[in-house]
Short mmCIF file of C-alpha atoms and ligand atoms in Angstrom, two decimals:
data_model
loop_
_atom_site.label_atom_id
_atom_site.label_comp_id
_atom_site.label_asym_id
_atom_site.label_seq_id
_atom_site.Cartn_x
_atom_site.Cartn_y
_atom_site.Cartn_z
CA UNK A 17 37.01 56.88 -78.11
CA UNK A 18 38.80 55.10 -75.44
CA UNK A 19 39.26 51.71 -74.76
CA UNK A 20 36.55 51.49 -72.01
CA UNK A 21 34.09 53.50 -73.80
CA UNK A 22 30.73 51.63 -74.83
CA UNK A 23 29.20 53.44 -77.94
CA UNK A 24 27.08 50.06 -78.60
CA UNK A 25 25.26 50.81 -75.32
CA UNK A 26 24.54 54.39 -75.99
CA UNK A 27 20.76 54.72 -75.87
CA UNK A 28 19.05 56.13 -79.12
CA UNK A 29 15.63 56.61 -77.73
CA UNK A 30 16.31 57.82 -74.13
CA UNK A 31 18.16 60.64 -72.84
CA UNK A 32 21.59 60.00 -71.55
CA UNK A 33 24.23 62.89 -70.80
CA UNK A 34 27.22 62.88 -73.24
CA UNK A 35 29.28 62.10 -70.17
CA UNK A 36 29.51 61.54 -66.57
CA UNK A 37 27.04 60.50 -63.89
CA UNK A 38 23.11 61.18 -64.01
CA UNK A 39 20.37 60.16 -61.77
CA UNK A 40 16.68 61.29 -61.23
CA UNK A 41 14.91 63.33 -63.69
CA UNK A 42 14.03 66.79 -62.34
CA UNK A 43 11.53 69.51 -62.98
CA UNK A 44 10.61 68.47 -66.42
CA UNK A 45 8.27 70.98 -68.14
CA UNK A 46 6.75 71.88 -71.62
CA UNK A 47 7.04 75.48 -72.80
CA UNK A 48 6.31 76.94 -76.34
CA UNK A 49 6.49 73.49 -77.79
CA UNK A 50 9.97 72.49 -76.14
CA UNK A 51 10.30 69.77 -73.48
CA UNK A 52 12.85 70.54 -71.03
CA UNK A 53 14.35 67.94 -68.79
CA UNK A 54 16.63 68.44 -65.83
CA UNK A 55 18.46 65.66 -64.14
CA UNK A 56 20.62 65.16 -61.16
CA UNK A 57 23.95 65.45 -62.67
CA UNK A 58 27.75 65.05 -61.50
CA UNK A 59 29.46 67.41 -63.93
CA UNK A 60 32.55 65.96 -62.72
CA UNK A 61 32.57 62.50 -62.64
CA UNK A 62 31.22 59.04 -63.46
CA UNK A 63 29.93 58.36 -59.69
CA UNK A 64 27.19 60.27 -57.77
CA UNK A 65 28.29 63.73 -56.31
CA UNK A 66 28.62 67.42 -56.89
CA UNK A 67 24.85 67.11 -57.33
CA UNK A 68 23.68 69.61 -59.92
CA UNK A 69 20.69 70.09 -62.22
CA UNK A 70 21.80 69.13 -65.67
CA UNK A 71 19.64 70.17 -68.52
CA UNK A 72 18.23 68.64 -71.95
CA UNK A 73 15.64 69.93 -74.25
CA UNK A 74 13.56 67.90 -77.01
CA UNK A 75 10.69 68.72 -79.24
CA UNK A 76 9.59 65.06 -79.48
CA UNK A 77 10.44 63.53 -76.14
CA UNK A 78 12.81 61.05 -78.09
CA UNK A 79 15.68 63.01 -79.50
CA UNK A 80 17.26 65.28 -76.78
CA UNK A 81 19.78 67.96 -76.78
CA UNK A 82 21.97 68.50 -73.93
CA UNK A 83 22.28 72.03 -72.64
CA UNK A 84 24.68 73.72 -70.31
CA UNK A 85 24.08 72.65 -66.35
CA UNK A 86 21.25 74.74 -65.25
CA UNK A 87 21.90 74.86 -61.48
CA UNK A 88 25.51 73.99 -60.30
CA UNK A 89 26.25 72.61 -57.00
CA UNK A 90 28.25 75.16 -54.78
CA UNK A 91 30.99 74.42 -52.31
CA UNK A 92 28.45 74.81 -49.35
CA UNK A 93 25.29 73.40 -51.14
CA UNK A 94 24.41 70.43 -53.21
CA UNK A 95 21.32 70.61 -55.36
CA UNK A 96 18.89 67.52 -54.98
CA UNK A 97 15.78 66.62 -56.90
CA UNK A 98 12.46 68.87 -57.49
CA UNK A 99 9.92 70.34 -59.57
CA UNK A 100 9.67 73.29 -61.97
CA UNK A 101 6.45 75.13 -62.19
CA UNK A 102 5.31 77.91 -64.16
CA UNK A 103 4.23 80.99 -62.05
CA UNK A 104 1.75 82.10 -64.60
CA UNK A 105 0.35 85.29 -62.71
CA UNK A 106 3.71 85.99 -61.24
CA UNK A 107 2.27 85.32 -57.63
CA UNK A 108 5.93 84.85 -56.12
CA UNK A 109 6.83 88.38 -57.80
CA UNK A 110 10.08 86.88 -59.05
CA UNK A 111 9.17 87.66 -62.52
CA UNK A 112 6.49 89.86 -63.98
CA UNK A 113 3.15 89.59 -65.48
CA UNK A 114 4.65 90.07 -68.99
CA UNK A 115 7.34 87.65 -68.11
CA UNK A 116 6.00 85.00 -65.98
CA UNK A 117 8.75 83.22 -64.01
CA UNK A 118 9.68 79.46 -63.87
CA UNK A 119 10.35 78.47 -60.41
CA UNK A 120 12.60 75.37 -59.84
CA UNK A 121 12.04 73.88 -56.39
CA UNK A 122 14.90 71.71 -55.15
CA UNK A 123 16.43 70.40 -52.08
CA UNK A 124 19.45 72.33 -50.71
CA UNK A 125 22.06 69.86 -49.04
CA UNK A 126 24.36 72.04 -46.82
CA UNK A 127 27.89 71.34 -45.84
CA UNK A 128 30.69 73.48 -44.54
CA UNK A 129 28.45 76.28 -43.63
CA UNK A 130 27.86 77.84 -40.25
CA UNK A 131 24.22 78.56 -41.24
CA UNK A 132 22.87 75.13 -41.24
CA UNK A 133 23.97 71.81 -39.41
CA UNK A 134 26.16 69.58 -41.56
CA UNK A 135 24.32 67.72 -44.16
CA UNK A 136 20.78 69.14 -43.51
CA UNK A 137 18.18 69.62 -46.09
CA UNK A 138 15.73 72.07 -46.79
CA UNK A 139 13.75 73.29 -49.79
CA UNK A 140 14.75 76.03 -52.05
CA UNK A 141 14.11 78.05 -55.19
CA UNK A 142 15.85 79.20 -58.35
CA UNK A 143 13.95 81.12 -61.02
CA UNK A 144 14.30 81.67 -64.66
CA UNK A 145 12.72 84.58 -66.70
CA UNK A 146 14.27 83.39 -69.92
CA UNK A 147 12.26 80.25 -70.48
CA UNK A 148 14.50 77.88 -68.15
CA UNK A 149 17.87 78.50 -69.85
CA UNK A 150 19.34 80.49 -66.80
CA UNK A 151 18.58 80.19 -63.42
CA UNK A 152 19.15 82.56 -60.33
CA UNK A 153 18.88 81.41 -56.74
CA UNK A 154 16.21 83.26 -54.80
CA UNK A 155 17.39 85.46 -52.02
CA UNK A 156 14.93 84.09 -49.37
CA UNK A 157 16.31 80.82 -49.76
CA UNK A 158 15.66 78.16 -48.18
CA UNK A 159 11.77 78.65 -48.23
CA UNK A 160 10.83 75.56 -46.21
CA UNK A 161 12.85 73.86 -43.44
CA UNK A 162 11.95 71.32 -40.83
CA UNK A 163 12.62 72.08 -37.02
CA UNK A 164 14.86 70.73 -35.89
CA UNK A 165 16.62 70.81 -39.19
CA UNK A 166 16.63 67.30 -41.04
CA UNK A 167 19.13 65.41 -43.18
CA UNK A 168 16.34 63.48 -45.01
CA UNK A 169 13.94 66.20 -45.79
CA UNK A 170 13.80 66.46 -49.62
CA UNK A 171 12.43 66.19 -53.17
CA UNK A 172 9.73 68.91 -53.38
CA UNK A 173 7.09 68.19 -55.78
CA UNK A 174 4.72 71.22 -56.44
CA UNK A 175 1.48 71.52 -58.32
CA UNK A 176 -1.50 73.75 -58.64
CA UNK A 177 -4.53 72.83 -56.80
CA UNK A 178 -7.45 74.59 -58.49
CA UNK A 179 -10.15 73.62 -55.86
CA UNK A 180 -8.19 75.12 -53.35
CA UNK A 181 -6.85 78.00 -55.34
CA UNK A 182 -3.40 77.19 -54.10
CA UNK A 183 -0.07 75.33 -54.66
CA UNK A 184 0.51 72.26 -52.98
CA UNK A 185 4.11 70.68 -52.38
CA UNK A 186 4.63 67.02 -51.44
CA UNK A 187 8.04 66.28 -49.80
CA UNK A 188 9.50 63.44 -47.84
CA UNK A 189 11.13 62.64 -44.71
CA UNK A 190 13.04 59.68 -46.38
CA UNK A 191 13.86 57.59 -43.58
CA UNK A 192 10.51 58.24 -41.62
CA UNK A 193 8.74 56.90 -44.83
CA UNK A 194 6.48 59.83 -44.63
CA UNK A 195 5.20 62.12 -47.40
CA UNK A 196 4.61 65.68 -46.01
CA UNK A 197 2.14 68.11 -47.44
CA UNK A 198 2.19 71.75 -47.75
CA UNK A 199 0.39 74.67 -49.39
CA UNK A 200 1.12 78.16 -50.57
CA UNK A 201 -0.65 80.77 -52.51
CA UNK A 202 2.65 82.82 -53.45
CA UNK A 203 5.10 79.89 -53.79
CA UNK A 204 7.37 81.49 -51.42
CA UNK A 205 5.65 80.83 -48.03
CA UNK A 206 4.52 77.35 -47.21
CA UNK A 207 2.14 76.17 -44.39
CA UNK A 208 1.99 72.41 -43.35
CA UNK A 209 -1.05 70.35 -44.40
CA UNK A 210 -0.68 66.84 -43.47
CA UNK A 211 1.46 63.71 -43.29
CA UNK A 212 0.75 60.47 -45.14
CA UNK A 213 2.35 57.65 -43.63
CA UNK A 214 0.45 54.40 -43.75
CA UNK A 215 0.61 52.32 -40.72
CA UNK A 216 2.40 48.84 -40.70
CA UNK A 217 4.32 49.76 -43.55
CA UNK A 218 7.96 50.37 -42.32
CA UNK A 219 10.86 48.44 -43.50
CA UNK A 220 14.27 48.63 -42.16
CA UNK A 221 16.31 50.87 -43.80
CA UNK A 222 13.86 51.80 -46.53
CA UNK A 223 13.86 55.45 -47.68
CA UNK A 224 10.88 57.17 -49.32
CA UNK A 225 11.85 59.52 -52.15
CA UNK A 226 10.33 61.54 -55.01
CA UNK A 227 6.64 61.87 -53.97
CA UNK A 228 4.24 62.72 -56.58
CA UNK A 229 0.43 63.40 -56.10
CA UNK A 230 -1.77 63.71 -59.07
CA UNK A 231 -5.46 63.52 -59.78
CA UNK A 232 -6.94 61.15 -62.42
CA UNK A 233 -10.39 60.53 -63.55
CA UNK A 234 -11.11 56.75 -63.20
CA UNK A 235 -12.02 55.07 -66.48
CA UNK A 236 -12.16 58.43 -68.00
CA UNK A 237 -15.10 59.53 -66.15
CA UNK A 238 -14.39 63.25 -65.13
CA UNK A 239 -17.07 62.94 -62.19
CA UNK A 240 -14.97 60.16 -60.67
CA UNK A 241 -11.59 61.72 -59.95
CA UNK A 242 -9.29 60.03 -57.74
CA UNK A 243 -5.84 61.02 -56.50
CA UNK A 244 -2.81 58.87 -56.95
CA UNK A 245 0.40 59.23 -54.62
CA UNK A 246 3.38 57.91 -56.34
CA UNK A 247 6.49 57.24 -54.14
CA UNK A 248 9.86 55.84 -55.01
CA UNK A 249 11.07 53.47 -52.36
CA UNK A 250 14.55 52.25 -51.76
CA UNK A 251 15.26 49.30 -51.07
CA UNK A 252 12.35 46.78 -50.56
CA UNK A 253 11.10 47.19 -54.42
CA UNK A 254 9.12 44.50 -55.99
CA UNK A 255 12.17 43.68 -58.41
CA UNK A 256 14.57 44.11 -55.54
CA UNK A 257 16.49 47.33 -54.69
CA UNK A 258 14.86 50.53 -55.71
CA UNK A 259 11.50 50.89 -57.27
CA UNK A 260 8.29 53.03 -57.66
CA UNK A 261 5.02 52.30 -56.02
CA UNK A 262 1.57 54.17 -55.65
CA UNK A 263 -1.44 54.37 -53.62
CA UNK A 264 -4.93 55.30 -55.02
CA UNK A 265 -7.16 57.56 -52.92
CA UNK A 266 -8.69 60.91 -52.01
CA UNK A 267 -7.24 64.30 -51.47
CA UNK A 268 -9.57 66.91 -49.93
CA UNK A 269 -6.99 69.67 -49.98
CA UNK A 270 -5.37 68.85 -46.69
CA UNK A 271 -5.04 64.96 -46.35
CA UNK A 272 -4.41 62.23 -48.71
CA UNK A 273 -6.49 59.19 -47.83
CA UNK A 274 -5.74 55.80 -49.50
CA UNK A 275 -8.87 53.94 -50.46
CA UNK A 276 -7.73 50.53 -49.22
CA UNK A 277 -4.31 49.18 -48.11
CA UNK A 278 -3.15 45.55 -47.90
CA UNK A 279 -2.88 44.28 -44.40
CA UNK A 280 0.42 45.41 -42.65
CA UNK A 281 3.08 42.89 -43.52
CA UNK A 282 1.34 41.84 -46.74
CA UNK A 283 3.47 40.25 -49.68
CA UNK A 284 4.71 43.24 -51.51
CA UNK A 285 3.07 41.87 -54.75
CA UNK A 286 -0.18 42.98 -53.03
CA UNK A 287 0.90 46.67 -53.36
CA UNK A 288 0.73 48.53 -56.55
CA UNK A 289 3.76 49.03 -58.59
CA UNK A 290 4.41 51.18 -61.40
CA UNK A 291 6.96 48.94 -62.95
CA UNK A 292 7.82 45.42 -62.23
CA UNK A 293 11.12 45.64 -63.80
CA UNK A 294 14.27 46.67 -61.85
CA UNK A 295 15.21 49.79 -63.62
CA UNK A 296 12.38 52.53 -63.10
CA UNK A 297 12.90 55.12 -60.30
CA UNK A 298 12.47 58.74 -59.14
CA UNK A 299 9.55 59.18 -61.44
CA UNK A 300 8.64 62.89 -62.34
CA UNK A 301 5.84 64.58 -63.96
CA UNK A 302 6.18 67.23 -66.85
CA UNK A 303 4.65 70.36 -65.91
CA UNK A 304 2.50 72.60 -68.10
CA UNK A 305 1.56 70.04 -70.54
CA UNK A 306 -2.05 71.03 -70.49
CA UNK A 307 -5.06 69.02 -70.10
CA UNK A 308 -4.82 65.42 -71.00
CA UNK A 309 -2.90 62.38 -69.43
CA UNK A 310 0.01 63.35 -67.22
CA UNK A 311 3.23 62.86 -68.83
CA UNK A 312 5.89 61.11 -66.48
CA UNK A 313 9.53 60.08 -66.82
CA UNK A 314 11.96 58.02 -64.60
CA UNK A 315 15.48 57.27 -64.15
CA UNK A 316 16.31 53.80 -65.71
CA UNK A 317 18.36 52.43 -63.01
CA UNK A 318 18.34 50.80 -59.61
CA UNK A 319 20.41 52.23 -56.48
CA UNK A 320 21.39 48.46 -55.85
CA UNK A 321 24.00 48.66 -58.71
CA UNK A 322 23.66 52.21 -60.48
CA UNK A 323 27.51 52.85 -59.32
CA UNK A 324 28.59 49.81 -61.33
CA UNK A 325 26.64 50.23 -64.59
CA UNK A 326 29.47 49.37 -67.24
CA UNK A 327 28.67 52.13 -69.69
CA UNK A 328 31.01 54.80 -70.52
CA UNK A 329 31.80 57.71 -70.71
CA UNK A 330 28.33 58.30 -69.32
CA UNK A 331 26.40 56.60 -66.37
CA UNK A 332 22.70 56.79 -66.02
CA UNK A 333 19.73 57.71 -68.42
CA UNK A 334 16.11 58.27 -68.44
CA UNK A 335 13.16 55.75 -69.15
CA UNK A 336 10.76 56.40 -71.94
CA UNK A 337 8.33 59.03 -70.91
CA UNK A 338 4.87 57.84 -70.50
CA UNK A 339 0.97 58.91 -70.53
CA UNK A 340 -0.69 57.62 -67.54
CA UNK A 341 -4.35 56.99 -66.93
CA UNK A 342 -6.29 55.24 -64.31
CA UNK A 343 -8.52 52.17 -65.18
CA UNK A 344 -10.38 49.51 -63.14
CA UNK A 345 -8.03 46.46 -63.79
CA UNK A 346 -9.21 42.92 -62.14
CA UNK A 347 -11.45 44.95 -60.02
CA UNK A 348 -9.49 47.69 -58.71
CA UNK A 349 -8.06 51.09 -59.94
CA UNK A 350 -4.65 50.80 -61.42
CA UNK A 351 -2.38 53.17 -63.52
CA UNK A 352 -2.20 52.22 -67.16
CA UNK A 353 0.92 53.57 -68.96
CA UNK A 354 1.63 54.06 -72.78
CA UNK A 355 4.43 55.84 -74.70
CA UNK A 356 3.42 59.39 -75.51
CA UNK A 357 1.89 60.31 -78.90
CA UNK A 358 5.15 62.00 -80.04
CA UNK A 359 7.02 58.44 -79.52
CA UNK A 360 4.31 56.74 -81.49
CA UNK A 361 4.48 59.25 -84.37
CA UNK A 362 8.24 59.00 -84.69
CA UNK A 363 7.81 55.16 -84.92
CA UNK A 364 5.21 55.55 -87.73
CA UNK A 365 7.72 57.74 -89.81
CA UNK A 366 10.57 55.38 -89.37
CA UNK A 367 8.09 52.87 -91.29
CA UNK A 368 6.63 49.91 -89.64
CA UNK A 369 6.32 46.39 -91.20
CA UNK A 370 3.35 44.16 -90.33
CA UNK A 371 3.84 40.58 -90.28
CA UNK A 372 1.19 37.85 -90.92
CA UNK A 373 -0.09 35.59 -88.03
CA UNK A 374 2.05 32.38 -87.44
CA UNK A 375 1.16 29.51 -85.20
CA UNK A 376 4.31 28.04 -83.57
CA UNK A 377 4.69 24.57 -81.73
CA UNK A 378 6.73 23.70 -78.79
CA UNK A 379 10.56 23.28 -80.00
CA UNK A 380 10.10 25.66 -83.00
CA UNK A 381 12.17 28.71 -82.46
CA UNK A 382 11.53 31.23 -85.17
CA UNK A 383 14.23 33.58 -85.90
CA UNK A 384 12.47 36.78 -87.27
CA UNK A 385 13.58 38.11 -90.71
CA UNK A 386 14.39 41.38 -89.24
CA UNK A 387 17.00 42.51 -86.80
CA UNK A 388 18.15 45.61 -85.05
CA UNK A 389 19.47 46.96 -81.80
CA UNK A 390 16.88 49.59 -81.69
CA UNK A 391 13.36 48.36 -82.19
CA UNK A 392 9.71 48.73 -81.63
CA UNK A 393 7.67 45.77 -81.61
CA UNK A 394 4.18 45.15 -81.00
CA UNK A 395 2.66 41.55 -80.86
CA UNK A 396 -0.17 39.41 -79.56
CA UNK A 397 0.35 35.97 -78.22
CA UNK A 398 -2.77 33.87 -78.46
CA UNK A 399 -2.71 30.77 -76.57
CA UNK A 400 -3.31 27.38 -78.26
CA UNK A 401 -2.44 24.87 -75.70
CA UNK A 402 1.12 26.23 -74.84
CA UNK A 403 2.28 26.47 -71.42
CA UNK A 404 4.58 29.39 -72.08
CA UNK A 405 5.41 31.43 -75.10
CA UNK A 406 7.57 34.56 -75.75
CA UNK A 407 10.09 36.54 -77.59
CA UNK A 408 13.97 36.80 -77.33
CA UNK A 409 15.23 40.11 -78.23
CA UNK A 410 18.99 41.48 -78.56
CA UNK A 411 19.98 37.90 -79.25
CA UNK A 412 23.47 36.73 -80.79
CA UNK A 413 23.74 34.77 -83.88
CA UNK A 414 24.83 31.68 -82.20
CA UNK A 415 21.67 31.92 -79.73
CA UNK A 416 23.75 31.90 -76.60
CA UNK A 417 22.83 35.80 -75.72
CA UNK A 418 19.48 37.07 -75.51
CA UNK A 419 16.81 38.76 -73.23
CA UNK A 420 13.57 36.73 -72.96
CA UNK A 421 10.00 38.08 -72.40
CA UNK A 422 8.02 35.03 -71.70
CA UNK A 423 4.22 34.51 -70.74
CA UNK A 424 3.16 31.68 -68.62
CA UNK A 425 -0.46 30.85 -69.44
CA UNK A 426 -1.18 28.43 -66.59
CA UNK A 427 0.39 30.57 -63.87
CA UNK A 428 -0.52 33.91 -65.38
CA UNK A 429 2.89 35.39 -65.13
CA UNK A 430 5.19 37.52 -67.31
CA UNK A 431 8.87 37.15 -66.77
CA UNK A 432 11.60 39.19 -68.02
CA UNK A 433 14.79 37.17 -67.88
CA UNK A 434 18.12 39.07 -68.52
CA UNK A 435 20.25 36.26 -67.05
CA UNK A 436 21.80 35.49 -70.57
CA UNK A 437 21.43 39.26 -71.62
CA UNK A 438 25.26 39.97 -71.86
CA UNK A 439 27.30 41.48 -69.30
CA UNK A 440 25.47 40.57 -65.97
CA UNK A 441 28.68 40.30 -63.85
CA UNK A 442 29.44 43.84 -63.12
CA UNK A 443 27.49 43.72 -59.88
CA UNK A 444 26.40 40.82 -57.64
CA UNK A 445 23.18 42.83 -57.16
CA UNK A 446 22.08 42.91 -60.64
CA UNK A 447 18.92 40.98 -60.49
CA UNK A 448 18.45 38.44 -63.29
CA UNK A 449 14.79 37.74 -63.79
CA UNK A 450 11.64 39.80 -62.81
CA UNK A 451 8.08 38.00 -62.67
CA UNK A 452 4.74 39.60 -62.27
CA UNK A 453 1.17 38.39 -62.15
CA UNK A 454 -0.95 39.42 -65.29
CA UNK A 455 -4.25 38.01 -66.61
CA UNK A 456 -4.54 37.20 -70.18
CA UNK A 457 -8.16 38.12 -71.03
CA UNK A 458 -9.48 35.61 -73.48
CA UNK A 459 -6.26 33.80 -73.62
CA UNK A 460 -4.27 36.52 -75.33
CA UNK A 461 -1.52 38.35 -74.04
CA UNK A 462 -0.34 41.72 -75.88
CA UNK A 463 3.25 42.94 -75.72
CA UNK A 464 4.66 46.40 -76.88
CA UNK A 465 8.51 46.38 -76.55
CA UNK A 466 10.76 49.28 -76.69
CA UNK A 467 14.26 47.98 -77.40
CA UNK A 468 17.33 50.36 -77.12
CA UNK A 469 21.01 49.72 -77.14
CA UNK A 470 21.00 48.94 -73.45
CA UNK A 471 17.29 48.42 -72.35
CA UNK A 472 14.22 46.49 -72.78
CA UNK A 473 11.11 48.37 -71.95
CA UNK A 474 7.95 46.03 -71.93
CA UNK A 475 4.28 47.47 -71.88
CA UNK A 476 1.81 44.43 -71.53
CA UNK A 477 -1.70 44.33 -72.19
CA UNK A 478 -2.00 47.81 -73.29
CA UNK A 479 0.18 49.28 -70.50
CA UNK A 480 -1.54 47.40 -67.89
CA UNK A 481 1.99 46.15 -66.76
CA UNK A 482 5.34 47.60 -67.29
CA UNK A 483 8.59 46.08 -67.02
CA UNK A 484 11.75 48.29 -67.61
CA UNK A 485 15.28 46.53 -67.42
CA UNK A 486 18.73 47.54 -68.50
CA UNK A 487 20.78 45.02 -70.56
CA UNK A 488 24.20 45.20 -71.78
CA UNK A 489 24.49 42.67 -74.79
CA UNK A 490 27.77 42.39 -76.87
CA UNK A 491 27.90 44.64 -80.05
CA UNK A 492 26.07 42.98 -82.98
CA UNK A 493 23.34 41.32 -80.74
CA UNK A 494 20.58 42.07 -82.99
CA UNK A 495 18.48 38.94 -83.34
CA UNK A 496 14.89 38.60 -82.65
CA UNK A 497 13.05 34.90 -82.01
CA UNK A 498 9.96 33.88 -80.81
CA UNK A 499 9.46 30.56 -78.76
CA UNK A 500 6.73 28.25 -77.36
CA UNK A 501 6.94 25.60 -74.84
CA UNK A 502 4.44 22.75 -74.05
CA UNK A 503 1.84 23.13 -76.90
CA UNK A 504 1.36 25.71 -79.66
CA UNK A 505 0.49 29.68 -79.62
CA UNK A 506 -0.18 32.13 -82.34
CA UNK A 507 1.70 35.11 -82.52
CA UNK A 508 -0.40 37.85 -84.34
CA UNK A 509 -0.76 41.36 -84.91
CA UNK A 510 3.19 41.75 -85.21
CA UNK A 511 4.44 45.04 -86.16
CA UNK A 512 7.98 46.14 -86.27
CA UNK A 513 9.84 49.23 -86.63
CA UNK A 514 13.71 49.18 -87.02
CA UNK A 515 14.81 52.52 -85.33
CA UNK A 516 18.17 54.37 -84.80
CA UNK A 517 19.92 53.00 -87.78
C1 FRU B 21 16.67 59.70 -55.38
C2 FRU B 21 17.43 60.60 -54.69
C3 FRU B 21 16.68 61.85 -54.19
C4 FRU B 21 17.41 62.77 -53.91
C5 FRU B 21 18.46 62.52 -55.21
C6 FRU B 21 19.93 62.77 -54.83
O1 FRU B 21 17.19 58.85 -56.31
O2 FRU B 21 17.97 59.93 -53.66
O3 FRU B 21 15.85 61.62 -53.00
O4 FRU B 21 17.22 64.10 -54.08
O5 FRU B 21 18.28 61.14 -55.50
O6 FRU B 21 20.72 62.79 -56.14
#
């Protein structure tokens, strides 16, 4: 342990590398009961660079084992984000029928090579025939280049499209704010399908990154399948800096058409955001998880201040994997997110305490009889005549430190306030409060909080609204309290698990 090390911020429920810098999750997949996660990794330092694919495995999506670097950067090629697919029928010919290959699609970023203009980006493949442990570069790389070669063409996201009996790849030209779609039947040769570039949407300096296109039944109806286009945008996100938004629409095998878009120039809150906190980016989908809800994972960070995060000897971690579904919310289709079953099982096994309902009045400030720096908390706040009510987590004994999650019943807004959460001064761009509209049907707001040593994840109203925020409290800030302003409210259905002891 060195003086600058911060073990009190080491996440217990989220993957973080033992040392050094990590950003985007890459090519997560499930094979033979093991979840594999790759990630943008700098094996040599605490800031972005030498971009390689780090690797980790898990059987429960919560406890991760870091593996050796899977795809290292080379002197003339950095390895940017991408996807892994299982080529079950060996259509690529890179494995065999008996041993179907895994194909990792990623972006090659070229430097110091006569073969490509400096800094250009193209899509490449490495493949594995040993279940994802070792990877070899395909000899025909790159498999997809733009003409003229581009410095912003990246983040291949590949999936099987049964209706067309082909694979589809979504990529971006980041600074053009466009998603480009391609198809292939052998995973090696790709032909252009279409561009998705909603008009009136451009923002100065905004990048589009990490596209993800997936089909989802609306309200569980298999006869009403919609397509969701997820895009990470940086900056101009709803909580400032980088964030993840999505579009709901149709995909006919060639073109993605959004159902309805807010008028050009609309307020950003009219768009659909996957997370209303500041620290969710570059969401990727686990491949090969079978039927059922898609499983996604993100990078818990924000490009606004990622390089200044005060953790050591690592910098960068993932968000909790979530299952997503599409439901009609306030009259329009929207993504709903929940932690995966494996997470719930782990919580249940740790022992859950149920608490009796409590009515609190303004000025009451109830310190809960449990404490911990890693907690899973469910509660439902029922309005009496309170204006606001909520919960403070990662609080200090003297009450000066804490992260507050509060609901305003009049304005119908949920706010996560980390202004007093601990170390907030490491970057002037570390935003202090995040606020989002949310209805409270029947005057009740439900919250599910996943509290880790350096983060607070909020799932409100059964995952209708998600807020993910990093926090850096002093060691020992393990108090939880409830508060009410301007009237009374009842805190019900409170269930707590103390985790990661
Ligand atoms: C997103 C991103 C990707 C790129 C990677 C590089 O955070 O900028 O577009 O592939 O990070 O590390």
